[in-house]
Coordinates of C-alpha atoms and ligand atoms in Angstrom, one line a residue:
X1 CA 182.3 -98.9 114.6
X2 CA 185.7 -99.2 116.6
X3 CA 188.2 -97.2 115.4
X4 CA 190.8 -100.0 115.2
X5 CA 189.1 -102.9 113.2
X6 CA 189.4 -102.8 109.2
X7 CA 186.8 -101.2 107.5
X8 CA 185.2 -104.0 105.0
X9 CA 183.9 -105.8 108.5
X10 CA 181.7 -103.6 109.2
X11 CA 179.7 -104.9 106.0
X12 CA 179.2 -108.0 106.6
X13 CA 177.2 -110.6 109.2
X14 CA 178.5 -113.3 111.3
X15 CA 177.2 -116.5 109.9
X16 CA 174.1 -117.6 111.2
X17 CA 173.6 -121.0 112.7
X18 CA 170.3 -122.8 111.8
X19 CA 169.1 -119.3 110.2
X20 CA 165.3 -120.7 110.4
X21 CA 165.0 -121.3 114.2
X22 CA 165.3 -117.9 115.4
X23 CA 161.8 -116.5 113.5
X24 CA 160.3 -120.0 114.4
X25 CA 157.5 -120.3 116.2
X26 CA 157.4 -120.6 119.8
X27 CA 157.9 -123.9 119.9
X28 CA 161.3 -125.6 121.9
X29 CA 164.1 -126.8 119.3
X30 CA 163.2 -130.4 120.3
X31 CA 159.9 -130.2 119.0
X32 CA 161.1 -129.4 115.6
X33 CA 162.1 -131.3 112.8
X34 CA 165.5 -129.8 112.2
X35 CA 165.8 -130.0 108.5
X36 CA 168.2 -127.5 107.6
X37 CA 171.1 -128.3 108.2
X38 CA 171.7 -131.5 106.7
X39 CA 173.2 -133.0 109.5
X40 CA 172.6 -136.9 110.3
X41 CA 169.2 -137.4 111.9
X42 CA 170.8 -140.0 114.4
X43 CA 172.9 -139.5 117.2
X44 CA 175.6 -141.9 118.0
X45 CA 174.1 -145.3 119.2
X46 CA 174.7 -145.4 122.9
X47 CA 177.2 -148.2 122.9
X48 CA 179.5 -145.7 121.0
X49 CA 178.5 -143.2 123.3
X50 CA 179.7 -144.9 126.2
X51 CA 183.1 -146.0 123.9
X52 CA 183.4 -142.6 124.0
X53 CA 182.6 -141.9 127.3
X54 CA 184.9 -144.7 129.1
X55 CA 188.2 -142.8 126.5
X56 CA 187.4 -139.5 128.2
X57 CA 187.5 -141.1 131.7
X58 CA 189.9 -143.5 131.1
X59 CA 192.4 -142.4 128.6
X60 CA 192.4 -138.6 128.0
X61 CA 194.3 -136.4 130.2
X62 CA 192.6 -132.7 130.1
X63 CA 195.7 -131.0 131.7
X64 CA 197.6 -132.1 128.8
X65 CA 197.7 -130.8 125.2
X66 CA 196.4 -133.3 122.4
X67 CA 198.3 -134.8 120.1
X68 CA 199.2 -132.0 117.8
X69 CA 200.2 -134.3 114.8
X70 CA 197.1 -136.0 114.6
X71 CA 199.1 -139.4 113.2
X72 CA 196.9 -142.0 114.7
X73 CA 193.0 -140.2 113.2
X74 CA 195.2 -139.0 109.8
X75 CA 196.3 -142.8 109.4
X76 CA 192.9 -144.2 110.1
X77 CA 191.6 -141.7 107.7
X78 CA 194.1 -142.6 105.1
X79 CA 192.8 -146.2 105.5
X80 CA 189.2 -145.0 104.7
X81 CA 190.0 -142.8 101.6
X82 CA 192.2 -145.7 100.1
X83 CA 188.9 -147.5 100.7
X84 CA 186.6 -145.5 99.2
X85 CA 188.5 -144.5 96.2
X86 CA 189.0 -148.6 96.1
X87 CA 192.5 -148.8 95.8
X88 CA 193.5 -152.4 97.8
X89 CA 197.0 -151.1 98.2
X90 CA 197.6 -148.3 100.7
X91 CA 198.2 -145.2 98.0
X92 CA 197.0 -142.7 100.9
X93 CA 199.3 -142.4 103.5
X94 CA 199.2 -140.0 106.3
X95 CA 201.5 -137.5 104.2
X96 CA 198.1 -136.9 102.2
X97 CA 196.3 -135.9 104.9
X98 CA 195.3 -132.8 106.9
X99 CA 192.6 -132.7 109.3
X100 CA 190.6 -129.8 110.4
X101 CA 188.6 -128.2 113.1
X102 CA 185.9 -129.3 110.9
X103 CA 185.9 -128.7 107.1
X104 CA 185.6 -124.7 107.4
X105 CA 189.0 -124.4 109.4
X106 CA 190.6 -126.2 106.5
X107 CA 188.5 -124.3 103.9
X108 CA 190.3 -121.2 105.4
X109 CA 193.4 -122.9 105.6
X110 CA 193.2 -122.9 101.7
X111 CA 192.6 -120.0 101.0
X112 CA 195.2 -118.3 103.6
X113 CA 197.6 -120.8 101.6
X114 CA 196.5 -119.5 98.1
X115 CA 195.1 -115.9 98.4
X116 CA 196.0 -114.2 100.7
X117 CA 197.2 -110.6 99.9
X118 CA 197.8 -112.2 96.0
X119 CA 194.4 -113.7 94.7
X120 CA 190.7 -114.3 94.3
X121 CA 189.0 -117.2 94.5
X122 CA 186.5 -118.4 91.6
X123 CA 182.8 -119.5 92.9
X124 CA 179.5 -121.0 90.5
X125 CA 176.2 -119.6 92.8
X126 CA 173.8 -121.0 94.0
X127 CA 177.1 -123.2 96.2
X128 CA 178.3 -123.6 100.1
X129 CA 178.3 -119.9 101.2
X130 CA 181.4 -120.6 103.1
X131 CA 183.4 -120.0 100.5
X132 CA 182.8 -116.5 100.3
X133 CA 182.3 -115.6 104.0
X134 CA 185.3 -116.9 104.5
X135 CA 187.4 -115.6 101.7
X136 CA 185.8 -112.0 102.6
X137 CA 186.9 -112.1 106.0
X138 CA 190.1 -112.6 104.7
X139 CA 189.9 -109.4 102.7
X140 CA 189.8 -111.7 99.9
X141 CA 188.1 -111.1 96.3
X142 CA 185.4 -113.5 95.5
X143 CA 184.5 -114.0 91.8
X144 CA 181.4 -115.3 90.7
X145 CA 179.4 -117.2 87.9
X146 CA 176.2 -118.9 87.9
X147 CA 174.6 -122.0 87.2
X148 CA 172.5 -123.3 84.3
X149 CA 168.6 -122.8 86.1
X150 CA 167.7 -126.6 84.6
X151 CA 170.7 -128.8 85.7
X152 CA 172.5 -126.7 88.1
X153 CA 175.6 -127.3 85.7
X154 CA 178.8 -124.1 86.0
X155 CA 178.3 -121.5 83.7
X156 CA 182.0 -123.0 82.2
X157 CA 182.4 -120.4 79.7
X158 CA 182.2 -117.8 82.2
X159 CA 184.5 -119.5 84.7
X160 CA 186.7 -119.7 81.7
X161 CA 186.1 -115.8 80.6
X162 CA 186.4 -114.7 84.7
X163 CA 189.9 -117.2 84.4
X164 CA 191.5 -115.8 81.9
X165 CA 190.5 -112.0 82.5
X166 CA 190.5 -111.6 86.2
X167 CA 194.1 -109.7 87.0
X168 CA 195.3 -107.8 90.1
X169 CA 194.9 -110.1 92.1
X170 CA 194.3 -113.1 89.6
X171 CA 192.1 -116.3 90.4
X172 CA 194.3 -119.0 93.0
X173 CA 191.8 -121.5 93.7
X174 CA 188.2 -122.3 92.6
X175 CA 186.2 -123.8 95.3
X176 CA 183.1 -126.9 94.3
X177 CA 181.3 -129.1 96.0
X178 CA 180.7 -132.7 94.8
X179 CA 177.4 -132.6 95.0
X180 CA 176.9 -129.6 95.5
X181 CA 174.9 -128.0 97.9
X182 CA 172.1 -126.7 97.7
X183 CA 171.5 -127.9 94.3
X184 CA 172.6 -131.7 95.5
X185 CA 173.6 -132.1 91.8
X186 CA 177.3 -133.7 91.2
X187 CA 179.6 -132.9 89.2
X188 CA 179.2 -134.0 85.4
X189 CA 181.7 -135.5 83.0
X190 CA 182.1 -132.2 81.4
X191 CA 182.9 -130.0 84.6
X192 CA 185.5 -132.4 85.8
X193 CA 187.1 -132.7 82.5
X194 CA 187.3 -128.0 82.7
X195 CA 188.5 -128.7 86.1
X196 CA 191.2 -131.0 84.7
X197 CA 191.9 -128.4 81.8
X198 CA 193.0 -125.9 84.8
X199 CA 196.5 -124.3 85.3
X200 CA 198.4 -126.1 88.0
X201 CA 198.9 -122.5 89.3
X202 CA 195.7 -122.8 90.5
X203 CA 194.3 -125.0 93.0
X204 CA 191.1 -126.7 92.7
X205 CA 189.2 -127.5 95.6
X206 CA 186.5 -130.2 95.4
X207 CA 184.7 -130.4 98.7
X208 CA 183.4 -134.2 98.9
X209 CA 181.2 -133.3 102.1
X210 CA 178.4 -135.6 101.0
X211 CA 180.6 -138.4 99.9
X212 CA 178.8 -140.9 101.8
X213 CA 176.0 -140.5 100.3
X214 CA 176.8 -139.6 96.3
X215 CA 179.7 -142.6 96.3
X216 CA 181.2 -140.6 93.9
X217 CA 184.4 -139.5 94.7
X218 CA 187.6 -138.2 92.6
X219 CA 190.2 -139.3 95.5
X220 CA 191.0 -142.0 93.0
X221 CA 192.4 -139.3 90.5
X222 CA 194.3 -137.2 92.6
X223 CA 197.6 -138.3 92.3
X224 CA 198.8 -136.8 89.7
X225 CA 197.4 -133.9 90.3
X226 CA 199.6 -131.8 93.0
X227 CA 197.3 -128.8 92.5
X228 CA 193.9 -130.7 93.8
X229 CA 192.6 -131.1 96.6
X230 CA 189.7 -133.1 97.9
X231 CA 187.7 -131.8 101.0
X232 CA 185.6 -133.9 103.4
X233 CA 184.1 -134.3 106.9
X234 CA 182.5 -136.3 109.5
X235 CA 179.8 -133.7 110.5
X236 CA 177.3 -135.5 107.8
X237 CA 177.5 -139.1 107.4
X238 CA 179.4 -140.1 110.9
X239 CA 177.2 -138.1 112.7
X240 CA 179.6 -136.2 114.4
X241 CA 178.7 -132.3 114.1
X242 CA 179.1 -131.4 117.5
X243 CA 182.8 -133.0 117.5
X244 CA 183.8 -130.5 114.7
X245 CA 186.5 -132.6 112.7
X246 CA 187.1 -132.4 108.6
X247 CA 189.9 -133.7 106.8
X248 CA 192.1 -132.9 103.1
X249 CA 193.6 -135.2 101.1
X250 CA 196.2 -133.9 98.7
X251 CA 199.6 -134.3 98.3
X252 CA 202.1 -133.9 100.3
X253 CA 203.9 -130.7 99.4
X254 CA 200.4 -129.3 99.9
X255 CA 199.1 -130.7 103.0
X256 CA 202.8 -129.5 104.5
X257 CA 202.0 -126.2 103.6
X258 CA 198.8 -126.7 105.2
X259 CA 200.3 -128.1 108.3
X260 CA 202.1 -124.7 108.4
X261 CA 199.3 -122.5 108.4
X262 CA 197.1 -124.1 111.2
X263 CA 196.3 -123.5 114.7
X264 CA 199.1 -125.9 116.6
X265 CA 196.5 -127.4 118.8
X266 CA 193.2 -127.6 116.3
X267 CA 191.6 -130.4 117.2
X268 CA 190.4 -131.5 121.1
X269 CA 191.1 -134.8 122.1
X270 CA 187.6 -135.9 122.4
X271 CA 186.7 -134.8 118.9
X272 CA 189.6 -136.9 117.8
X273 CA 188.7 -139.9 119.9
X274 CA 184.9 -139.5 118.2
X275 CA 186.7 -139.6 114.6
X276 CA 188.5 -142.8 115.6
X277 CA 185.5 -144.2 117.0
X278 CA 183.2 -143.3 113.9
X279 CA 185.9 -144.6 111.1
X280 CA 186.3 -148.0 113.7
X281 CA 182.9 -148.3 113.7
X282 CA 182.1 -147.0 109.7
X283 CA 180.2 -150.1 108.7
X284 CA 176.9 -149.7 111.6
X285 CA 177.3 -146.2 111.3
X286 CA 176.6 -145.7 107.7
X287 CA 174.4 -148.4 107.5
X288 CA 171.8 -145.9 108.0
X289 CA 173.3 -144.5 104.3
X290 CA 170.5 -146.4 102.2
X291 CA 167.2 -145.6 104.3
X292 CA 168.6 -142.2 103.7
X293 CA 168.7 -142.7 100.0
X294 CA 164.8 -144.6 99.9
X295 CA 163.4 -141.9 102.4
X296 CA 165.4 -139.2 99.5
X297 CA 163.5 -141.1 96.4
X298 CA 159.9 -141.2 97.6
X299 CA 160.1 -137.6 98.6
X300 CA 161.3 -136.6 95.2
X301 CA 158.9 -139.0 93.6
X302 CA 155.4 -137.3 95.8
X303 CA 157.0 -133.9 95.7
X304 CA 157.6 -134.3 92.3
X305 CA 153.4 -134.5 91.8
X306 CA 152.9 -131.7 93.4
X307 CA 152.0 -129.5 90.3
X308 CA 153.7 -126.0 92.0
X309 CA 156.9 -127.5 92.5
X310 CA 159.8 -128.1 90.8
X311 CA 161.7 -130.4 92.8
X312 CA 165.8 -131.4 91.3
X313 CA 166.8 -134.8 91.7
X314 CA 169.5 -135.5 94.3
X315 CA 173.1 -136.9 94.3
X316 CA 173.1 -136.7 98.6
X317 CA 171.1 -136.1 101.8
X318 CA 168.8 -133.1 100.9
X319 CA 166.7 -132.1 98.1
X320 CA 166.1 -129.0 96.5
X321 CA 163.2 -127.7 95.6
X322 CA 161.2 -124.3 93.7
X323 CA 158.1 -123.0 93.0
X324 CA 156.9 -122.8 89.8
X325 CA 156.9 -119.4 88.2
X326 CA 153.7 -120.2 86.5
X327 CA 151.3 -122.0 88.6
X328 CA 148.3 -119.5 88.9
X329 CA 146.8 -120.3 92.3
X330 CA 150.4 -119.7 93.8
X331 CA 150.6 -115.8 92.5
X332 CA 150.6 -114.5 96.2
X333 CA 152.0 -118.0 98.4
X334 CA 155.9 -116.4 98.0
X335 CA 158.5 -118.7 99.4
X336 CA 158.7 -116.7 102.6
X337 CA 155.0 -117.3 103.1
X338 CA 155.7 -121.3 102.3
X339 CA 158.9 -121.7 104.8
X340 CA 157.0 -119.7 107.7
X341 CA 154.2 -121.9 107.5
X342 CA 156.2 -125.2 107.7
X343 CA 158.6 -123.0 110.5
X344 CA 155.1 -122.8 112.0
X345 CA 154.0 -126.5 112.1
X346 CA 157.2 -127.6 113.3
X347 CA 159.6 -127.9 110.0
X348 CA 163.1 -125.9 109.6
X349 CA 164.2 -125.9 106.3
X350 CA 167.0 -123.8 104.8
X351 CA 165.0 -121.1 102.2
X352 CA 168.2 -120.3 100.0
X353 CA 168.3 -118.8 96.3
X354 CA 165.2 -118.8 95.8
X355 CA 164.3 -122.4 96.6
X356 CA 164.1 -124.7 99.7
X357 CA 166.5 -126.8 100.8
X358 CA 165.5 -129.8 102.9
X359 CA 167.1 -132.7 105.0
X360 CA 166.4 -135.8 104.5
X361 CA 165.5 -137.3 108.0
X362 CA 164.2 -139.6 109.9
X363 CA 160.9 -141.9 108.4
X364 CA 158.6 -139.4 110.4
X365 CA 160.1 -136.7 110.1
X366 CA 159.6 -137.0 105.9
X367 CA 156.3 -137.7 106.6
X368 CA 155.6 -134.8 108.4
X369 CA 158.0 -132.7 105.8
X370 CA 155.7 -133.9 103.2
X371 CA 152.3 -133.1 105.1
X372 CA 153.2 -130.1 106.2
X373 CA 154.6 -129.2 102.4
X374 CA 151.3 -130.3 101.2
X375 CA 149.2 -128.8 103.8
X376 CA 150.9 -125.4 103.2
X377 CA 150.1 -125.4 99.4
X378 CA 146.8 -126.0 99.7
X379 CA 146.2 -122.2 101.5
Ligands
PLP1 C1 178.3 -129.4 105.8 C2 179.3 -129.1 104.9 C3 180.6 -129.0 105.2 C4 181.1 -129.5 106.6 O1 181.6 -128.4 107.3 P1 182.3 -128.8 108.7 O2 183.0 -127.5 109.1 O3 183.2 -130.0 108.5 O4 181.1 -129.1 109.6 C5 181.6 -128.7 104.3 N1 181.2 -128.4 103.0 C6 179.9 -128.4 102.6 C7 179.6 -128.1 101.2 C8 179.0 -128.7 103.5 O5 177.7 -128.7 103.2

């Protein structure tokens, strides 16, 4: 351990990118169904591409800086979010908005805002590890509570025990997703109407990463509520993981705060010129939104047969998935031994709290997800 770098690092490990490839069989990353993630299966279509490509020739200077301020993405993404939450009036301007070097920049943003040196942050496992790897390389507290096993639903009363009884430092922000993931359950009447019951001392965070996909959003409530804020990205949906760019909307004594705290430069050029390009183009790109959704219902509904599985329904682009406790012939097939043998014919999937989290992706690729699922219960 070096001598000059805080003790509590030594503890933990650097976030692992697709954690299933490494242990994968010997077979190149383009072979593979790459499942675990829950990126978009599609690339850009190639006349974007090449949008793209002539800006980068044509328009974008690399000697220079980019624009730090972000005004013309923030006020094409202010023009989506007052679409989606369906106001016809522009309520969203660019004052709402902070954008990101993808969502986890601004996730850290938050909580450098809100806990650093003076709080915790609240957490309902199984969610978004981020959270907490974040928050702990901050030298931040992380509390958590769990989840009801059957519906995925926030232990409230604990959230509400840990709320009121967690002192020195007390609980700042409390961090969901909408659906959350992996569980790919949304948020029920009764969790947002705890979440309303919060303090405005401290901030709720409701990561909307899936957005595209659930259509249900709270953007349309967030008004009058200046300790909210909603969290999204275009590394699912628009297809644009590589381009690292995620966005806040909030209001505007927040987002300045926010604007304080970044990195003055955040966001390259290109990746800004892709998250033009995607919102300009919105209509073809998530027009691939409801094969998604069919591909999502006949997996559930085969995988659902399948008597040693419990498969959840799903609010977004993955489904999550068990084994029974109970099924007899299924005593020795652990998880592990499930996920190496779909690693082994070709199928990454994220094996997380006990369970399997899996993409949805292209038409073959579910149908080999499903044959190789089947073929590896059958052993
Ligand atoms: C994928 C995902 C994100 C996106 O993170 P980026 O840094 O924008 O790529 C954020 N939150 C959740 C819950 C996610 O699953």
């Amino acid at each position: 351990m070096l001598p000059f770098i805080r003790s509590d690092l030594a503890l933990f490990t650097a976030y692992k990118p697709h954690p299933g490839s490494d242990t994968a069989q010997p077979v190149s990353s383009n072979q593979l169904d790459r499942l675990d993630t829950n990126e978009s299966p599609y690339d850009l279509p190639s006349e974007l591409k090449e949008k793209l490509a002539w800006t980068y020739q044509q328009v974008i200077e690399t000697n220079r800086y980019p624009d730090g301020a972000h005004e013309e993405l923030k006020s094409a993404i202010a023009e989506y979010v007052n679409e989606s939450a369906g106001f016809s009036s522009p309520v969203f301007t660019t004052t709402n908005i902070s954008v990101g070097n993808g969502s986890d920049e601004l996730i850290r943003s938050l909580l450098i805002a809100t806990c650093l040196g003076e709080g915790s942050v609240l957490v309902a496992n199984p969610t978004f590890s981020m959270y907490a790897i974040l928050a702990k390389t901050l030298g931040i507290s992380v509390v958590e509570v769990n989840r009801n096993e059957t519906t995925f639903e926030m232990n409230l009363e604990a959230a509400q025990t840990a709320i009121e009884q967690t002192q020195n430092p007390p609980i700042r922000a409390i961090f969901v997703v909408h659906p959350n993931s992996p569980t790919a359950n949304a948020l029920t009447a009764r969790e947002i109407a705890w979440l309303k019951s919060l303090p405005e001392h401290i901030l709720v965070v409701i990561d909307e990463a899936y957005f595209e996909f659930s259509q249900t959003t709270i953007v349309n409530e967030l008004l009058p509520l200046p300790n909210w804020v909603v969290l999204r990205t275009f590394s699912k949906a628009f297809r644009l993981a590589a381009m690292r760019v995620g966005y806040c909307v909030a209001h505007p004594e927040l987002i300045a705060i926010l604007e304080k705290v970044r990195l003055p430069y955040n966001l390259p050029s290109l990746s800004m010129a892709a998250a033009l390009v995607a919102l300009q183009n919105r209509k073809l790109l998530l027009g691939s939104v409801p094969q998604t959704l069919n591909e999502r219902a006949k997996l559930i509904e085969t995988l659902s047969q399948q008597p040693e599985l419990q498969v959840w329904d799903s609010a977004t682009n993955f489904i999550y998935l068990r084994l029974k406790q109970n099924a007899s012939q299924l005593q020795d097939t652990t998880l592990k031994a499930l996920n190496q043998q779909l690693k082994a014919n070709g199928t990454l999937v994220r094996e997380i709290y006990g369970g399997l989290r899996i993409t949805i992706g292209t038409p073959e690729e579910n149908a080999r997800t499903l044959k190789n699922l089947q073929v590896a219960l059958q052993v």
